């Protein structure tokens, strides 16, 4: 059986040119991409890496690849990341890892932001089983939940709890995560401005109008979509 994630990663690697700072997100497709880019380095390309993910950082260090720190960069050349789902306008939902604030920072810093994944990720509209994840200040938890449920009557707010210890999940930034589930989607372009206007919300997991390309692998081959 064809590994579609590996196919997408192989195509993504062809977008990386010499003397490039490459940003990387998280996940199994990104891990495949690291393998392909490592081969490019061995063949003579001059590449440097920056990542929003601890697991990807560990992988880069294991392979002894050159890693830069985000805080010393104002711009990067290209950023690759996966997602839970993307629509045909290349808007994306990323609700799994809880590192969307760092991911969105690198996506915004990049001259080119490329989503990669298999064809199951490409949808006409987002599935309601996926939440918009909010990173919030801990002291704002009760206020944010009440405020969002007032604004969106069809929203259900669920604090993300830690299954390894008692208490909520704590992000790398020291904040909480709240999953906002909708019974029906509001206008997609309105979601981020409304959420970001509520004091206490740091960032959302909806990547609206950010990606420049998407690489989607299916049984019929790999397609490159552009925004």
mmCIF file of C-alpha atoms in Angstrom:
data_model
loop_
_atom_site.group_PDB
_atom_site.id
_atom_site.type_symbol
_atom_site.label_atom_id
_atom_site.label_comp_id
_atom_site.label_asym_id
_atom_site.label_seq_id
_atom_site.Cartn_x
_atom_site.Cartn_y
_atom_site.Cartn_z
ATOM 1 C CA UNK A 1 0.000 0.000 0.000
ATOM 2 C CA UNK A 2 1.325 3.441 -0.951
ATOM 3 C CA UNK A 3 2.352 5.657 1.959
ATOM 4 C CA UNK A 4 0.561 8.863 0.952
ATOM 5 C CA UNK A 5 2.160 10.935 3.709
ATOM 6 C CA UNK A 6 5.591 9.920 2.469
ATOM 7 C CA UNK A 7 4.617 10.808 -1.107
ATOM 8 C CA UNK A 8 3.462 14.262 0.010
ATOM 9 C CA UNK A 9 6.676 14.799 1.965
ATOM 10 C CA UNK A 10 8.795 13.756 -1.019
ATOM 11 C CA UNK A 11 7.039 16.326 -3.199
ATOM 12 C CA UNK A 12 7.394 18.986 -0.491
ATOM 13 C CA UNK A 13 11.151 18.451 -0.390
ATOM 14 C CA UNK A 14 11.396 19.485 -4.050
ATOM 15 C CA UNK A 15 10.218 22.996 -3.105
ATOM 16 C CA UNK A 16 13.283 23.569 -0.926
ATOM 17 C CA UNK A 17 16.147 25.363 -2.641
ATOM 18 C CA UNK A 18 19.787 25.914 -1.686
ATOM 19 C CA UNK A 19 20.627 28.371 1.124
ATOM 20 C CA UNK A 20 17.171 28.141 2.682
ATOM 21 C CA UNK A 21 15.891 28.479 6.236
ATOM 22 C CA UNK A 22 13.203 25.807 6.522
ATOM 23 C CA UNK A 23 10.480 25.927 9.167
ATOM 24 C CA UNK A 24 8.898 22.656 10.251
ATOM 25 C CA UNK A 25 5.763 21.806 12.196
ATOM 26 C CA UNK A 26 4.944 18.464 13.801
ATOM 27 C CA UNK A 27 3.651 15.036 12.876
ATOM 28 C CA UNK A 28 4.483 11.938 10.865
ATOM 29 C CA UNK A 29 4.420 13.696 7.480
ATOM 30 C CA UNK A 30 6.916 16.252 8.765
ATOM 31 C CA UNK A 31 9.113 13.401 10.033
ATOM 32 C CA UNK A 32 9.183 11.980 6.490
ATOM 33 C CA UNK A 33 10.066 15.442 5.176
ATOM 34 C CA UNK A 34 13.017 15.639 7.580
ATOM 35 C CA UNK A 35 14.342 12.396 6.092
ATOM 36 C CA UNK A 36 14.109 13.760 2.545
ATOM 37 C CA UNK A 37 15.695 17.088 3.502
ATOM 38 C CA UNK A 38 18.482 15.274 5.315
ATOM 39 C CA UNK A 39 19.229 13.513 2.030
ATOM 40 C CA UNK A 40 19.254 16.914 0.290
ATOM 41 C CA UNK A 41 21.798 18.161 2.829
ATOM 42 C CA UNK A 42 23.996 15.149 2.208
ATOM 43 C CA UNK A 43 23.885 15.881 -1.517
ATOM 44 C CA UNK A 44 25.184 19.418 -0.968
ATOM 45 C CA UNK A 45 22.273 21.775 -0.253
ATOM 46 C CA UNK A 46 22.918 24.423 2.415
ATOM 47 C CA UNK A 47 19.872 24.273 4.707
ATOM 48 C CA UNK A 48 19.057 25.464 8.213
ATOM 49 C CA UNK A 49 15.999 24.542 10.240
ATOM 50 C CA UNK A 50 13.647 26.026 12.796
ATOM 51 C CA UNK A 51 10.673 24.258 14.328
ATOM 52 C CA UNK A 52 7.580 24.867 16.426
ATOM 53 C CA UNK A 53 7.608 21.291 17.736
ATOM 54 C CA UNK A 54 9.639 19.647 20.499
ATOM 55 C CA UNK A 55 9.365 16.218 18.857
ATOM 56 C CA UNK A 56 10.582 17.612 15.523
ATOM 57 C CA UNK A 57 13.406 19.412 17.340
ATOM 58 C CA UNK A 58 14.487 16.101 18.872
ATOM 59 C CA UNK A 59 14.445 14.484 15.427
ATOM 60 C CA UNK A 60 16.555 17.288 13.935
ATOM 61 C CA UNK A 61 19.082 16.981 16.768
ATOM 62 C CA UNK A 62 19.193 13.190 16.389
ATOM 63 C CA UNK A 63 20.115 13.627 12.730
ATOM 64 C CA UNK A 64 22.591 16.392 13.661
ATOM 65 C CA UNK A 65 20.910 18.928 11.387
ATOM 66 C CA UNK A 66 21.571 22.673 11.869
ATOM 67 C CA UNK A 67 18.829 24.224 14.020
ATOM 68 C CA UNK A 68 18.118 27.926 14.582
ATOM 69 C CA UNK A 69 16.144 29.528 17.424
ATOM 70 C CA UNK A 70 12.898 31.250 16.494
ATOM 71 C CA UNK A 71 13.465 34.252 18.752
ATOM 72 C CA UNK A 72 16.507 35.335 16.726
ATOM 73 C CA UNK A 73 14.688 35.271 13.376
ATOM 74 C CA UNK A 74 12.362 37.841 11.852
ATOM 75 C CA UNK A 75 11.686 35.919 8.640
ATOM 76 C CA UNK A 76 12.166 32.424 7.228
ATOM 77 C CA UNK A 77 12.043 31.179 3.654
ATOM 78 C CA UNK A 78 9.478 28.400 3.831
ATOM 79 C CA UNK A 79 7.344 26.673 6.467
ATOM 80 C CA UNK A 80 5.812 23.201 6.195
ATOM 81 C CA UNK A 81 3.110 21.789 8.429
ATOM 82 C CA UNK A 82 0.311 19.272 8.455
ATOM 83 C CA UNK A 83 -3.240 19.820 9.671
ATOM 84 C CA UNK A 84 -6.409 18.048 10.758
ATOM 85 C CA UNK A 85 -8.289 19.386 7.750
ATOM 86 C CA UNK A 86 -7.849 21.973 5.007
ATOM 87 C CA UNK A 87 -10.422 23.433 2.639
ATOM 88 C CA UNK A 88 -9.913 24.356 -1.006
ATOM 89 C CA UNK A 89 -9.106 27.948 -0.065
ATOM 90 C CA UNK A 90 -6.217 26.470 1.990
ATOM 91 C CA UNK A 91 -7.658 27.469 5.333
ATOM 92 C CA UNK A 92 -6.645 24.862 7.903
ATOM 93 C CA UNK A 93 -7.660 23.526 11.296
ATOM 94 C CA UNK A 94 -4.930 22.244 13.601
ATOM 95 C CA UNK A 95 -6.532 20.972 16.780
ATOM 96 C CA UNK A 96 -4.278 18.131 17.867
ATOM 97 C CA UNK A 97 -0.890 19.149 19.193
ATOM 98 C CA UNK A 98 -1.704 22.250 21.203
ATOM 99 C CA UNK A 99 1.277 24.143 19.767
ATOM 100 C CA UNK A 100 -0.677 26.220 17.262
ATOM 101 C CA UNK A 101 0.565 29.547 18.665
ATOM 102 C CA UNK A 102 4.171 28.655 17.830
ATOM 103 C CA UNK A 103 3.109 27.087 14.537
ATOM 104 C CA UNK A 104 1.169 30.170 13.519
ATOM 105 C CA UNK A 105 4.141 32.388 14.384
ATOM 106 C CA UNK A 106 6.430 30.463 12.032
ATOM 107 C CA UNK A 107 3.733 30.375 9.347
ATOM 108 C CA UNK A 108 3.434 34.166 9.555
ATOM 109 C CA UNK A 109 7.227 34.577 9.442
ATOM 110 C CA UNK A 110 7.533 32.475 6.288
ATOM 111 C CA UNK A 111 7.728 33.834 2.763
ATOM 112 C CA UNK A 112 5.897 30.651 1.779
ATOM 113 C CA UNK A 113 3.652 28.476 3.981
ATOM 114 C CA UNK A 114 2.965 25.001 2.617
ATOM 115 C CA UNK A 115 0.406 22.572 4.035
ATOM 116 C CA UNK A 116 1.183 18.910 3.396
ATOM 117 C CA UNK A 117 -0.935 15.796 3.845
ATOM 118 C CA UNK A 118 -2.934 13.031 2.242
ATOM 119 C CA UNK A 119 -6.219 13.434 0.396
ATOM 120 C CA UNK A 120 -8.321 12.679 3.500
ATOM 121 C CA UNK A 121 -7.278 16.091 4.856
ATOM 122 C CA UNK A 122 -8.790 18.036 1.938
ATOM 123 C CA UNK A 123 -12.471 18.853 2.500
ATOM 124 C CA UNK A 124 -15.149 21.142 1.135
ATOM 125 C CA UNK A 125 -15.964 22.346 4.652
ATOM 126 C CA UNK A 126 -14.555 21.528 8.076
ATOM 127 C CA UNK A 127 -15.988 18.591 10.000
ATOM 128 C CA UNK A 128 -17.789 19.633 13.178
ATOM 129 C CA UNK A 129 -15.989 16.909 15.140
ATOM 130 C CA UNK A 130 -12.878 19.112 15.079
ATOM 131 C CA UNK A 131 -12.794 22.038 17.512
ATOM 132 C CA UNK A 132 -11.175 25.407 17.156
ATOM 133 C CA UNK A 133 -8.573 25.226 19.912
ATOM 134 C CA UNK A 134 -7.956 28.342 21.958
ATOM 135 C CA UNK A 135 -4.759 28.965 23.884
ATOM 136 C CA UNK A 136 -5.828 31.121 26.813
ATOM 137 C CA UNK A 137 -4.321 32.775 29.863
ATOM 138 C CA UNK A 138 -5.001 30.534 32.897
ATOM 139 C CA UNK A 139 -6.665 33.311 34.881
ATOM 140 C CA UNK A 140 -9.100 33.969 32.018
ATOM 141 C CA UNK A 141 -10.541 30.431 31.797
ATOM 142 C CA UNK A 142 -13.992 31.024 33.300
ATOM 143 C CA UNK A 143 -14.403 34.416 31.614
ATOM 144 C CA UNK A 144 -13.398 33.164 28.159
ATOM 145 C CA UNK A 145 -15.756 30.178 28.338
ATOM 146 C CA UNK A 146 -18.699 32.366 29.364
ATOM 147 C CA UNK A 147 -17.920 35.063 26.802
ATOM 148 C CA UNK A 148 -17.564 32.690 23.844
ATOM 149 C CA UNK A 149 -20.749 30.813 24.717
ATOM 150 C CA UNK A 150 -22.538 34.181 24.832
ATOM 151 C CA UNK A 151 -21.174 35.244 21.427
ATOM 152 C CA UNK A 152 -21.645 31.872 19.717
ATOM 153 C CA UNK A 153 -24.796 30.269 21.106
ATOM 154 C CA UNK A 154 -23.916 27.129 19.143
ATOM 155 C CA UNK A 155 -20.479 26.770 20.752
ATOM 156 C CA UNK A 156 -19.525 24.316 23.491
ATOM 157 C CA UNK A 157 -16.343 25.081 25.410
ATOM 158 C CA UNK A 158 -14.301 22.172 26.812
ATOM 159 C CA UNK A 159 -11.150 22.644 28.888
ATOM 160 C CA UNK A 160 -8.453 20.245 27.686
ATOM 161 C CA UNK A 161 -7.406 18.096 30.649
ATOM 162 C CA UNK A 162 -4.103 16.315 31.202
ATOM 163 C CA UNK A 163 -4.491 12.524 31.077
ATOM 164 C CA UNK A 164 -1.106 11.996 32.770
ATOM 165 C CA UNK A 165 -1.795 14.022 35.908
ATOM 166 C CA UNK A 166 -4.596 15.872 37.636
ATOM 167 C CA UNK A 167 -5.367 19.254 36.100
ATOM 168 C CA UNK A 168 -5.501 20.981 32.723
ATOM 169 C CA UNK A 169 -3.018 20.673 29.886
ATOM 170 C CA UNK A 170 -0.353 23.380 30.182
ATOM 171 C CA UNK A 171 1.140 24.669 26.930
ATOM 172 C CA UNK A 172 4.811 25.440 26.395
ATOM 173 C CA UNK A 173 3.834 29.079 26.977
ATOM 174 C CA UNK A 174 2.339 28.268 30.388
ATOM 175 C CA UNK A 175 -1.256 28.662 29.210
ATOM 176 C CA UNK A 176 -4.413 26.514 29.065
ATOM 177 C CA UNK A 177 -6.130 24.989 26.033
ATOM 178 C CA UNK A 178 -9.886 25.197 25.477
ATOM 179 C CA UNK A 179 -11.610 23.294 22.661
ATOM 180 C CA UNK A 180 -14.476 25.255 21.080
ATOM 181 C CA UNK A 181 -16.944 22.895 19.390
ATOM 182 C CA UNK A 182 -19.619 24.257 17.060
ATOM 183 C CA UNK A 183 -23.001 22.745 16.224
ATOM 184 C CA UNK A 184 -22.767 24.603 12.914
ATOM 185 C CA UNK A 185 -19.905 26.636 11.521
ATOM 186 C CA UNK A 186 -20.172 30.432 11.622
ATOM 187 C CA UNK A 187 -18.713 32.450 8.750
ATOM 188 C CA UNK A 188 -15.167 31.119 8.660
ATOM 189 C CA UNK A 189 -13.593 34.538 8.115
ATOM 190 C CA UNK A 190 -15.276 35.900 11.252
ATOM 191 C CA UNK A 191 -13.997 33.301 13.710
ATOM 192 C CA UNK A 192 -10.472 34.568 14.394
ATOM 193 C CA UNK A 193 -11.359 38.284 14.714
ATOM 194 C CA UNK A 194 -14.146 37.485 17.180
ATOM 195 C CA UNK A 195 -12.031 35.131 19.271
ATOM 196 C CA UNK A 196 -8.996 37.412 19.260
ATOM 197 C CA UNK A 197 -11.132 40.320 20.460
ATOM 198 C CA UNK A 198 -11.861 38.492 23.736
ATOM 199 C CA UNK A 199 -9.297 39.393 26.433
ATOM 200 C CA UNK A 200 -7.440 36.302 27.613
ATOM 201 C CA UNK A 201 -7.392 34.463 24.289
ATOM 202 C CA UNK A 202 -3.809 34.250 23.055
ATOM 203 C CA UNK A 203 -4.319 32.432 19.733
ATOM 204 C CA UNK A 204 -6.617 30.064 17.842
ATOM 205 C CA UNK A 205 -5.920 26.895 15.875
ATOM 206 C CA UNK A 206 -7.702 28.165 12.748
ATOM 207 C CA UNK A 207 -5.137 29.115 10.099
ATOM 208 C CA UNK A 208 -7.235 31.434 7.946
ATOM 209 C CA UNK A 209 -5.829 32.813 4.692
ATOM 210 C CA UNK A 210 -2.217 31.992 5.628
ATOM 211 C CA UNK A 211 -1.093 29.071 3.454
ATOM 212 C CA UNK A 212 0.311 29.808 0.008
ATOM 213 C CA UNK A 213 0.377 26.187 -1.201
ATOM 214 C CA UNK A 214 -0.879 22.743 -0.232
ATOM 215 C CA UNK A 215 0.621 19.429 -1.280
ATOM 216 C CA UNK A 216 -1.997 16.684 -1.245
ATOM 217 C CA UNK A 217 -1.163 13.051 -1.969
ATOM 218 C CA UNK A 218 -3.826 10.607 -3.139
ATOM 219 C CA UNK A 219 -4.059 7.240 -4.834
ATOM 220 C CA UNK A 220 -4.022 9.007 -8.212
ATOM 221 C CA UNK A 221 -0.840 10.950 -7.414
ATOM 222 C CA UNK A 222 0.236 14.215 -5.814
ATOM 223 C CA UNK A 223 -1.365 17.582 -6.530
ATOM 224 C CA UNK A 224 -0.131 21.045 -5.586
ATOM 225 C CA UNK A 225 -2.850 23.573 -4.761
ATOM 226 C CA UNK A 226 -2.197 27.306 -4.612
ATOM 227 C CA UNK A 227 -4.128 30.018 -2.818
#
